[in-house]
Amino acid sequence: MLKVTSANTGLVLVRMLFSLVSQKVLAILIGAEGISLVGNLKNVLAFLEQFSILGTSNGLVKYIAQHKDDKKQLNNLFSTVFVLSAITCIISFIILFFWSNTLSNFIFGEGSGFGFIFKILAFILPFTSVNAVLYSLLNGLSAYRLFSKIGLVVVITSTVLIVLLTIKFGLTGSLIAFSTIPFLQFLIYIILSSKTYSGYINLRSISFNLSFKKQLLSYSLMTLVVVFLINITDVAIRHLIQDKISMADAGYWTAMNSISKVYMQFTAAIFPLYILPVYAKLNNTVDFRKEVIKIYKMLLPLLFIGMVIVFIFRDFIIKALYTNEFLEMSSLFKWQLLGDLVKFIAIVLSYQFIAKKQMGYFIITEVFSVLMFYGFSVYFIDIYGTDGVVMAHFVRYVLFLLIVLFILRHSLIGREVE
């Protein structure tokens, strides 16, 4: 766990540095309104990343870790996921290409004129699919050093692409840059880690084989439902803020989310690279409790101290990342930080649902969390304005944590259970 966390820290620090550059350029050139639209595109990309492999990433990580020394089983596994991905990409291409204007109006607003972005995504999606498979392989092998190295190069080159295209073409350039990053990422994966992948993926042996279909698709529903709801809710909330307050405020909330994602990256890698493989191997509640306590003892103090520092220097961070126009978002930090802290505490526990393939619990808790977020946002925004959305974020994760604690009460308290 120390190795995963320390290796990820360097990546996050570099990501923060280059995020400062790209966010500053976006803030100056396209403003809060443009950042809001870019946020909507990021939500689309996040969903497509999972949809391109039918939401099987967590299953891939588990079975790669389980069969990494069995070449035959690995071949069956990768054959299955490539067949599923091919079918998904064909269906997605038809929707993205031929309904591009409809999607543009829904995501970016009526008459936005960004239908061409979805046509670009139609051609980019196969690369997104391959990236997701290769990313899962690195996680399954716990190759955190290579993972960090690739992430570092992706962050640097993506930032350069975003800055250059935004300077040249404004908002349109930003949207094109974010749309084409998956292709850039694909090239980096191939260049930097072809030796690692060739040792586990034999393209000549890939066949129309669906022997792992049942195992992988058991992860598919829970992932796709949750990822879809999370991203469609983010888009809906931006529209809500835009309609109730202003498009600029929707941009401030999007900027707050971007900052949140950056500092939460310090702990993000530990979930797929450490927690998921370890939880999957645990066979009794005593070991589960010990593991949870170990994670909390190591990471909670660091996370708490980091969040206090972020809160104290929030105005400096806003000025560094954005412009003085964005200082209005300073009030959003308190509830966002508190919500993120509770979120981390809850997710460390709820990852047990993924590791043990408890699909029902996972879907129920995540769907309930998303619906609570939107519901409380609608209620609080009329009373507190944009601050109401981050208040809803905090309340939602407090309730989410209570539900997870109730479901796992026998695993956390009481006698040993196999």
CSV table of C-alpha atoms in Angstrom, one decimal:
chain,number,residue,atom,x,y,z
A,1,MET,CA,0.0,0.0,0.0
A,2,LEU,CA,2.9,2.4,0.8
A,3,LYS,CA,4.5,1.6,-2.6
A,4,VAL,CA,1.2,2.3,-4.5
A,5,THR,CA,0.5,5.5,-2.6
A,6,SER,CA,4.1,6.9,-2.9
A,7,ALA,CA,4.3,6.0,-6.6
A,8,ASN,CA,1.0,7.8,-7.2
A,9,THR,CA,2.0,10.9,-5.2
A,10,GLY,CA,4.6,11.8,-7.8
A,11,LEU,CA,2.1,11.4,-10.6
A,12,VAL,CA,-0.5,13.6,-8.8
A,13,LEU,CA,2.0,16.3,-8.1
A,14,VAL,CA,2.9,16.5,-11.8
A,15,ARG,CA,-0.8,16.3,-12.7
A,16,MET,CA,-1.5,19.3,-10.3
A,17,LEU,CA,1.3,21.3,-12.0
A,18,PHE,CA,0.1,20.7,-15.5
A,19,SER,CA,-3.5,21.1,-14.4
A,20,LEU,CA,-2.6,24.5,-13.2
A,21,VAL,CA,-1.4,25.3,-16.7
A,22,SER,CA,-4.3,23.9,-18.7
A,23,GLN,CA,-7.0,25.2,-16.2
A,24,LYS,CA,-5.4,28.7,-16.3
A,25,VAL,CA,-5.5,28.7,-20.1
A,26,LEU,CA,-9.1,27.5,-20.2
A,27,ALA,CA,-10.1,30.1,-17.6
A,28,ILE,CA,-8.5,33.0,-19.5
A,29,LEU,CA,-9.6,32.0,-23.0
A,30,ILE,CA,-13.0,30.4,-22.6
A,31,GLY,CA,-14.1,31.5,-19.1
A,32,ALA,CA,-16.5,29.9,-16.6
A,33,GLU,CA,-19.2,29.3,-19.3
A,34,GLY,CA,-16.7,27.4,-21.5
A,35,ILE,CA,-15.4,25.3,-18.6
A,36,SER,CA,-19.0,24.3,-17.9
A,37,LEU,CA,-19.3,22.9,-21.5
A,38,VAL,CA,-15.9,21.2,-21.3
A,39,GLY,CA,-17.2,19.6,-18.0
A,40,ASN,CA,-20.2,18.1,-19.9
A,41,LEU,CA,-17.8,16.7,-22.5
A,42,LYS,CA,-15.7,15.1,-19.8
A,43,ASN,CA,-18.8,13.4,-18.4
A,44,VAL,CA,-19.5,12.0,-21.9
A,45,LEU,CA,-16.0,10.7,-22.2
A,46,ALA,CA,-16.1,9.1,-18.7
A,47,PHE,CA,-19.2,7.2,-19.6
A,48,LEU,CA,-17.9,6.1,-23.0
A,49,GLU,CA,-14.6,4.9,-21.4
A,50,GLN,CA,-16.6,2.3,-19.4
A,51,PHE,CA,-19.3,1.7,-22.0
A,52,SER,CA,-16.6,0.8,-24.6
A,53,ILE,CA,-15.8,-2.3,-22.6
A,54,LEU,CA,-19.4,-2.8,-21.3
A,55,GLY,CA,-18.3,-1.7,-17.8
A,56,THR,CA,-16.2,-4.8,-17.3
A,57,SER,CA,-13.0,-3.0,-16.0
A,58,ASN,CA,-13.4,-4.1,-12.4
A,59,GLY,CA,-13.9,-7.7,-13.6
A,60,LEU,CA,-10.9,-7.5,-15.8
A,61,VAL,CA,-8.7,-6.3,-13.0
A,62,LYS,CA,-9.9,-9.2,-10.8
A,63,TYR,CA,-9.5,-12.0,-13.3
A,64,ILE,CA,-6.2,-10.7,-14.7
A,65,ALA,CA,-4.8,-10.7,-11.1
A,66,GLN,CA,-6.3,-14.2,-10.6
A,67,HIS,CA,-5.0,-15.7,-13.9
A,68,LYS,CA,-1.8,-13.7,-14.6
A,69,ASP,CA,0.3,-16.9,-14.6
A,70,ASP,CA,-2.2,-18.8,-16.8
A,71,LYS,CA,-1.7,-17.8,-20.4
A,72,LYS,CA,-4.6,-19.9,-21.7
A,73,GLN,CA,-7.1,-18.3,-19.3
A,74,LEU,CA,-5.7,-14.9,-20.0
A,75,ASN,CA,-6.2,-15.5,-23.8
A,76,ASN,CA,-9.8,-16.5,-23.1
A,77,LEU,CA,-10.3,-13.5,-21.0
A,78,PHE,CA,-8.9,-11.0,-23.5
A,79,SER,CA,-10.7,-12.7,-26.4
A,80,THR,CA,-14.0,-12.3,-24.6
A,81,VAL,CA,-13.5,-8.6,-23.8
A,82,PHE,CA,-12.4,-7.8,-27.3
A,83,VAL,CA,-15.5,-9.5,-28.8
A,84,LEU,CA,-17.7,-7.5,-26.4
A,85,SER,CA,-15.9,-4.3,-27.2
A,86,ALA,CA,-16.2,-4.8,-30.9
A,87,ILE,CA,-19.9,-5.2,-30.7
A,88,THR,CA,-20.2,-2.1,-28.4
A,89,CYS,CA,-18.0,0.0,-30.6
A,90,ILE,CA,-20.1,-0.7,-33.7
A,91,ILE,CA,-23.4,0.1,-31.9
A,92,SER,CA,-21.8,3.3,-30.4
A,93,PHE,CA,-20.5,4.4,-33.7
A,94,ILE,CA,-24.0,4.3,-35.3
A,95,ILE,CA,-25.5,6.3,-32.4
A,96,LEU,CA,-22.6,8.9,-32.0
A,97,PHE,CA,-22.2,9.5,-35.8
A,98,PHE,CA,-25.8,9.6,-37.0
A,99,TRP,CA,-27.4,11.2,-33.9
A,100,SER,CA,-24.6,13.6,-33.4
A,101,ASN,CA,-26.7,16.8,-33.5
A,102,THR,CA,-29.3,15.4,-31.1
A,103,LEU,CA,-26.6,14.5,-28.7
A,104,SER,CA,-25.0,17.9,-29.1
A,105,ASN,CA,-28.3,19.7,-28.3
A,106,PHE,CA,-28.8,17.5,-25.2
A,107,ILE,CA,-25.3,17.8,-23.8
A,108,PHE,CA,-24.3,21.3,-24.8
A,109,GLY,CA,-27.6,23.0,-25.2
A,110,GLU,CA,-30.1,23.7,-28.1
A,111,GLY,CA,-28.4,25.1,-31.2
A,112,SER,CA,-24.9,24.6,-29.7
A,113,GLY,CA,-23.5,23.3,-33.1
A,114,PHE,CA,-21.1,20.8,-31.6
A,115,GLY,CA,-22.4,17.7,-33.4
A,116,PHE,CA,-19.0,17.2,-35.1
A,117,ILE,CA,-17.5,16.5,-31.6
A,118,PHE,CA,-19.7,13.3,-31.4
A,119,LYS,CA,-18.6,12.3,-34.9
A,120,ILE,CA,-15.0,12.5,-33.7
A,121,LEU,CA,-15.9,10.4,-30.7
A,122,ALA,CA,-17.4,7.8,-33.0
A,123,PHE,CA,-14.0,7.2,-34.6
A,124,ILE,CA,-12.1,7.6,-31.3
A,125,LEU,CA,-14.1,5.0,-29.3
A,126,PRO,CA,-12.1,1.9,-30.4
A,127,PHE,CA,-9.0,3.5,-29.0
A,128,THR,CA,-10.8,4.3,-25.8
A,129,SER,CA,-11.8,0.6,-25.6
A,130,VAL,CA,-8.2,-0.6,-26.0
A,131,ASN,CA,-7.0,1.9,-23.5
A,132,ALA,CA,-9.5,0.6,-20.9
A,133,VAL,CA,-8.3,-3.0,-21.5
A,134,LEU,CA,-4.6,-2.0,-21.2
A,135,TYR,CA,-5.3,0.1,-18.1
A,136,SER,CA,-7.1,-2.9,-16.5
A,137,LEU,CA,-4.1,-5.1,-17.3
A,138,LEU,CA,-1.7,-2.7,-15.5
A,139,ASN,CA,-4.0,-2.7,-12.5
A,140,GLY,CA,-4.4,-6.4,-12.5
A,141,LEU,CA,-0.7,-6.9,-12.5
A,142,SER,CA,-0.3,-4.2,-9.8
A,143,ALA,CA,2.3,-2.5,-12.1
A,144,TYR,CA,2.1,0.8,-10.3
A,145,ARG,CA,5.5,2.1,-11.4
A,146,LEU,CA,4.7,1.6,-15.1
A,147,PHE,CA,1.2,2.9,-14.5
A,148,SER,CA,2.6,6.1,-13.0
A,149,LYS,CA,5.1,6.5,-15.8
A,150,ILE,CA,2.4,6.2,-18.5
A,151,GLY,CA,0.1,8.5,-16.5
A,152,LEU,CA,2.9,11.1,-16.3
A,153,VAL,CA,3.5,11.2,-20.0
A,154,VAL,CA,-0.3,11.3,-20.8
A,155,VAL,CA,-0.8,14.2,-18.4
A,156,ILE,CA,2.1,16.2,-20.0
A,157,THR,CA,1.2,15.6,-23.7
A,158,SER,CA,-2.5,16.0,-23.0
A,159,THR,CA,-1.9,19.4,-21.4
A,160,VAL,CA,0.2,20.5,-24.4
A,161,LEU,CA,-2.6,19.5,-26.8
A,162,ILE,CA,-5.3,21.2,-24.8
A,163,VAL,CA,-3.3,24.5,-24.5
A,164,LEU,CA,-2.3,24.6,-28.1
A,165,LEU,CA,-5.7,23.9,-29.5
A,166,THR,CA,-7.5,26.2,-27.1
A,167,ILE,CA,-5.1,29.1,-27.9
A,168,LYS,CA,-5.6,28.4,-31.6
A,169,PHE,CA,-9.4,27.7,-31.8
A,170,GLY,CA,-10.9,28.8,-28.4
A,171,LEU,CA,-13.7,26.7,-27.0
A,172,THR,CA,-13.9,24.6,-30.2
A,173,GLY,CA,-10.2,23.7,-29.8
A,174,SER,CA,-10.7,22.7,-26.2
A,175,LEU,CA,-13.5,20.3,-27.1
A,176,ILE,CA,-11.5,18.8,-30.0
A,177,ALA,CA,-8.5,18.4,-27.7
A,178,PHE,CA,-10.4,16.5,-25.0
A,179,SER,CA,-12.2,14.4,-27.6
A,180,THR,CA,-8.9,13.2,-29.2
A,181,ILE,CA,-6.9,12.6,-25.9
A,182,PRO,CA,-7.9,8.9,-26.0
A,183,PHE,CA,-6.0,8.4,-29.3
A,184,LEU,CA,-3.0,10.2,-27.8
A,185,GLN,CA,-3.2,8.0,-24.8
A,186,PHE,CA,-3.4,4.9,-27.0
A,187,LEU,CA,-0.1,5.8,-28.7
A,188,ILE,CA,1.6,6.4,-25.4
A,189,TYR,CA,0.4,3.0,-24.0
A,190,ILE,CA,1.8,1.3,-27.1
A,191,ILE,CA,5.1,3.1,-27.2
A,192,LEU,CA,5.9,2.8,-23.4
A,193,SER,CA,4.6,-0.6,-22.5
A,194,SER,CA,4.5,-2.8,-25.5
A,195,LYS,CA,6.9,-5.3,-23.9
A,196,THR,CA,4.6,-5.7,-20.8
A,197,TYR,CA,1.5,-6.1,-22.9
A,198,SER,CA,3.0,-8.5,-25.4
A,199,GLY,CA,3.9,-10.8,-22.5
A,200,TYR,CA,0.2,-11.2,-21.5
A,201,ILE,CA,-1.9,-10.4,-24.7
A,202,ASN,CA,-1.2,-12.5,-27.7
A,203,LEU,CA,-3.1,-10.8,-30.6
A,204,ARG,CA,-2.6,-13.8,-32.8
A,205,SER,CA,-4.4,-16.0,-30.4
A,206,ILE,CA,-7.4,-13.7,-29.9
A,207,SER,CA,-10.5,-15.4,-31.2
A,208,PHE,CA,-14.3,-15.3,-31.2
A,209,ASN,CA,-14.3,-16.7,-27.7
A,210,LEU,CA,-16.9,-15.8,-25.0
A,211,SER,CA,-15.9,-18.2,-22.3
A,212,PHE,CA,-15.6,-15.3,-19.7
A,213,LYS,CA,-18.8,-13.7,-20.8
A,214,LYS,CA,-20.8,-14.7,-17.7
A,215,GLN,CA,-18.0,-13.6,-15.3
A,216,LEU,CA,-17.4,-10.3,-17.0
A,217,LEU,CA,-21.0,-9.3,-17.6
A,218,SER,CA,-21.7,-9.8,-13.9
A,219,TYR,CA,-19.7,-6.6,-13.4
A,220,SER,CA,-21.2,-4.9,-16.5
A,221,LEU,CA,-24.6,-4.0,-15.2
A,222,MET,CA,-23.5,-2.5,-11.9
A,223,THR,CA,-20.7,-0.5,-13.5
A,224,LEU,CA,-22.7,0.9,-16.5
A,225,VAL,CA,-25.7,1.8,-14.4
A,226,VAL,CA,-23.6,3.7,-11.9
A,227,VAL,CA,-21.3,5.4,-14.4
A,228,PHE,CA,-24.2,6.5,-16.5
A,229,LEU,CA,-26.2,7.9,-13.6
A,230,ILE,CA,-23.2,9.7,-12.1
A,231,ASN,CA,-22.3,11.4,-15.4
A,232,ILE,CA,-25.8,12.2,-16.6
A,233,THR,CA,-26.5,13.6,-13.1
A,234,ASP,CA,-23.5,15.9,-13.4
A,235,VAL,CA,-24.8,17.2,-16.7
A,236,ALA,CA,-28.3,17.6,-15.3
A,237,ILE,CA,-26.9,19.6,-12.3
A,238,ARG,CA,-25.0,21.9,-14.6
A,239,HIS,CA,-28.2,22.6,-16.6
A,240,LEU,CA,-30.0,23.1,-13.2
A,241,ILE,CA,-27.4,25.7,-12.0
A,242,GLN,CA,-27.5,27.3,-15.5
A,243,ASP,CA,-31.3,27.6,-15.4
A,244,LYS,CA,-31.7,28.6,-11.8
A,245,ILE,CA,-28.7,30.9,-11.4
A,246,SER,CA,-26.3,31.3,-14.4
A,247,MET,CA,-24.0,29.5,-16.8
A,248,ALA,CA,-21.0,31.1,-15.1
A,249,ASP,CA,-22.0,29.5,-11.8
A,250,ALA,CA,-22.3,26.2,-13.5
A,251,GLY,CA,-18.7,26.8,-14.5
A,252,TYR,CA,-17.7,27.6,-11.0
A,253,TRP,CA,-19.1,24.3,-9.7
A,254,THR,CA,-17.4,22.5,-12.6
A,255,ALA,CA,-14.1,24.2,-11.6
A,256,MET,CA,-14.7,23.1,-7.9
A,257,ASN,CA,-15.2,19.5,-9.1
A,258,SER,CA,-11.9,19.7,-11.1
A,259,ILE,CA,-10.0,20.8,-8.0
A,260,SER,CA,-11.7,18.0,-6.0
A,261,LYS,CA,-10.7,15.4,-8.5
A,262,VAL,CA,-7.0,16.6,-8.5
A,263,TYR,CA,-6.5,16.3,-4.7
A,264,MET,CA,-8.6,13.1,-4.5
A,265,GLN,CA,-6.1,11.6,-7.0
A,266,PHE,CA,-3.7,11.2,-4.1
A,267,THR,CA,-5.8,8.3,-2.9
A,268,ALA,CA,-7.5,7.2,-6.2
A,269,ALA,CA,-4.9,4.7,-7.4
A,270,ILE,CA,-5.1,2.7,-4.2
A,271,PHE,CA,-8.6,1.5,-5.0
A,272,PRO,CA,-7.9,-0.5,-8.2
A,273,LEU,CA,-4.2,-1.2,-7.6
A,274,TYR,CA,-4.4,-2.3,-3.9
A,275,ILE,CA,-7.8,-2.4,-2.3
A,276,LEU,CA,-9.7,-4.4,-5.0
A,277,PRO,CA,-7.1,-7.2,-5.4
A,278,VAL,CA,-6.6,-7.4,-1.6
A,279,TYR,CA,-10.3,-7.4,-0.7
A,280,ALA,CA,-10.9,-10.1,-3.4
A,281,LYS,CA,-8.5,-12.4,-1.5
A,282,LEU,CA,-10.0,-11.9,2.0
A,283,ASN,CA,-12.1,-14.8,3.2
A,284,ASN,CA,-13.3,-13.7,6.7
A,285,THR,CA,-14.5,-10.6,8.5
A,286,VAL,CA,-11.6,-10.4,10.9
A,287,ASP,CA,-9.1,-9.9,8.0
A,288,PHE,CA,-11.5,-7.4,6.4
A,289,ARG,CA,-11.7,-5.3,9.6
A,290,LYS,CA,-7.9,-5.3,10.0
A,291,GLU,CA,-7.4,-4.2,6.4
A,292,VAL,CA,-9.9,-1.4,6.7
A,293,ILE,CA,-8.3,-0.1,9.9
A,294,LYS,CA,-4.9,-0.3,8.3
A,295,ILE,CA,-6.1,1.8,5.3
A,296,TYR,CA,-7.7,4.4,7.6
A,297,LYS,CA,-4.7,4.7,9.9
A,298,MET,CA,-2.4,5.3,7.0
A,299,LEU,CA,-4.4,7.5,4.7
A,300,LEU,CA,-7.1,9.4,6.7
A,301,PRO,CA,-4.6,11.6,8.7
A,302,LEU,CA,-2.8,12.5,5.4
A,303,LEU,CA,-6.1,13.2,3.6
A,304,PHE,CA,-7.4,15.3,6.4
A,305,ILE,CA,-4.3,17.4,6.7
A,306,GLY,CA,-4.2,17.9,3.0
A,307,MET,CA,-7.8,19.0,2.9
A,308,VAL,CA,-7.2,21.5,5.7
A,309,ILE,CA,-4.3,23.0,3.7
A,310,VAL,CA,-6.5,23.2,0.6
A,311,PHE,CA,-9.2,25.0,2.6
A,312,ILE,CA,-6.8,27.5,4.1
A,313,PHE,CA,-5.2,28.4,0.8
A,314,ARG,CA,-8.4,28.1,-1.3
A,315,ASP,CA,-8.2,31.7,-2.6
A,316,PHE,CA,-4.6,31.3,-3.6
A,317,ILE,CA,-5.5,28.0,-5.4
A,318,ILE,CA,-8.4,29.7,-7.2
A,319,LYS,CA,-6.2,32.5,-8.4
A,320,ALA,CA,-3.4,30.1,-9.4
A,321,LEU,CA,-5.7,27.8,-11.4
A,322,TYR,CA,-8.2,30.2,-12.7
A,323,THR,CA,-8.8,34.0,-12.6
A,324,ASN,CA,-10.2,36.5,-10.2
A,325,GLU,CA,-13.6,36.0,-11.8
A,326,PHE,CA,-13.6,32.5,-10.1
A,327,LEU,CA,-13.1,33.8,-6.6
A,328,GLU,CA,-16.9,33.5,-6.2
A,329,MET,CA,-16.4,29.7,-5.9
A,330,SER,CA,-14.4,30.2,-2.6
A,331,SER,CA,-17.6,29.4,-0.6
A,332,LEU,CA,-17.9,26.0,-2.3
A,333,PHE,CA,-14.8,24.6,-0.7
A,334,LYS,CA,-16.0,23.9,2.8
A,335,TRP,CA,-18.9,21.5,1.9
A,336,GLN,CA,-17.0,20.0,-1.0
A,337,LEU,CA,-14.0,19.1,1.2
A,338,LEU,CA,-16.2,17.7,4.0
A,339,GLY,CA,-18.2,15.6,1.4
A,340,ASP,CA,-15.0,14.3,-0.2
A,341,LEU,CA,-13.6,13.2,3.2
A,342,VAL,CA,-16.8,11.3,4.1
A,343,LYS,CA,-16.8,9.9,0.5
A,344,PHE,CA,-13.3,8.4,1.0
A,345,ILE,CA,-14.3,6.8,4.3
A,346,ALA,CA,-17.4,5.3,2.7
A,347,ILE,CA,-15.8,4.0,-0.5
A,348,VAL,CA,-13.0,2.2,1.4
A,349,LEU,CA,-15.9,0.1,2.9
A,350,SER,CA,-18.1,-0.1,-0.2
A,351,TYR,CA,-15.3,-1.4,-2.4
A,352,GLN,CA,-16.1,-4.7,-0.7
A,353,PHE,CA,-19.2,-4.9,-2.8
A,354,ILE,CA,-17.1,-4.8,-6.0
A,355,ALA,CA,-14.5,-7.2,-4.7
A,356,LYS,CA,-17.1,-9.8,-3.7
A,357,LYS,CA,-19.3,-9.2,-6.7
A,358,GLN,CA,-22.2,-8.1,-4.5
A,359,MET,CA,-23.9,-6.5,-7.5
A,360,GLY,CA,-27.2,-5.8,-5.7
A,361,TYR,CA,-25.7,-3.9,-2.8
A,362,PHE,CA,-23.4,-1.9,-5.1
A,363,ILE,CA,-26.1,-0.8,-7.5
A,364,ILE,CA,-28.6,0.0,-4.7
A,365,THR,CA,-26.1,2.2,-2.7
A,366,GLU,CA,-24.7,4.0,-5.7
A,367,VAL,CA,-28.0,4.7,-7.4
A,368,PHE,CA,-29.4,5.9,-4.0
A,369,SER,CA,-26.4,8.1,-3.7
A,370,VAL,CA,-26.8,9.7,-7.1
A,371,LEU,CA,-30.5,10.2,-6.7
A,372,MET,CA,-30.0,11.8,-3.3
A,373,PHE,CA,-27.4,14.1,-4.8
A,374,TYR,CA,-29.7,15.4,-7.5
A,375,GLY,CA,-32.7,15.5,-5.2
A,376,PHE,CA,-30.9,17.5,-2.4
A,377,SER,CA,-29.4,19.8,-5.1
A,378,VAL,CA,-32.8,20.7,-6.5
A,379,TYR,CA,-34.0,21.4,-2.9
A,380,PHE,CA,-30.9,23.3,-1.6
A,381,ILE,CA,-30.2,25.4,-4.7
A,382,ASP,CA,-33.4,27.4,-4.2
A,383,ILE,CA,-32.3,28.2,-0.7
A,384,TYR,CA,-28.5,28.5,-0.8
A,385,GLY,CA,-27.8,29.0,-4.5
A,386,THR,CA,-24.8,27.1,-6.0
A,387,ASP,CA,-23.6,26.4,-2.4
A,388,GLY,CA,-26.6,24.2,-2.1
A,389,VAL,CA,-25.1,21.8,-4.6
A,390,VAL,CA,-22.0,21.2,-2.6
A,391,MET,CA,-24.1,20.9,0.6
A,392,ALA,CA,-26.1,18.2,-1.2
A,393,HIS,CA,-22.7,16.5,-2.0
A,394,PHE,CA,-21.9,16.4,1.7
A,395,VAL,CA,-25.4,15.2,2.9
A,396,ARG,CA,-25.5,12.5,0.2
A,397,TYR,CA,-22.2,10.9,1.3
A,398,VAL,CA,-23.1,11.0,5.0
A,399,LEU,CA,-26.3,9.1,4.2
A,400,PHE,CA,-24.3,6.8,1.8
A,401,LEU,CA,-21.9,6.0,4.6
A,402,LEU,CA,-24.7,5.2,7.0
A,403,ILE,CA,-26.3,2.8,4.5
A,404,VAL,CA,-22.9,1.1,3.8
A,405,LEU,CA,-22.3,0.7,7.5
A,406,PHE,CA,-25.7,-0.9,8.0
A,407,ILE,CA,-25.2,-3.4,5.1
A,408,LEU,CA,-21.7,-4.3,6.4
A,409,ARG,CA,-22.6,-4.2,10.1
A,410,HIS,CA,-21.9,-8.0,10.5
A,411,SER,CA,-18.6,-7.7,8.8
A,412,LEU,CA,-17.5,-4.8,10.9
A,413,ILE,CA,-18.9,-5.7,14.3
A,414,GLY,CA,-19.5,-9.2,15.8
A,415,ARG,CA,-18.0,-12.6,15.3
A,416,GLU,CA,-15.9,-13.9,12.5
A,417,VAL,CA,-17.9,-14.7,9.3
A,418,GLU,CA,-16.4,-16.7,6.4
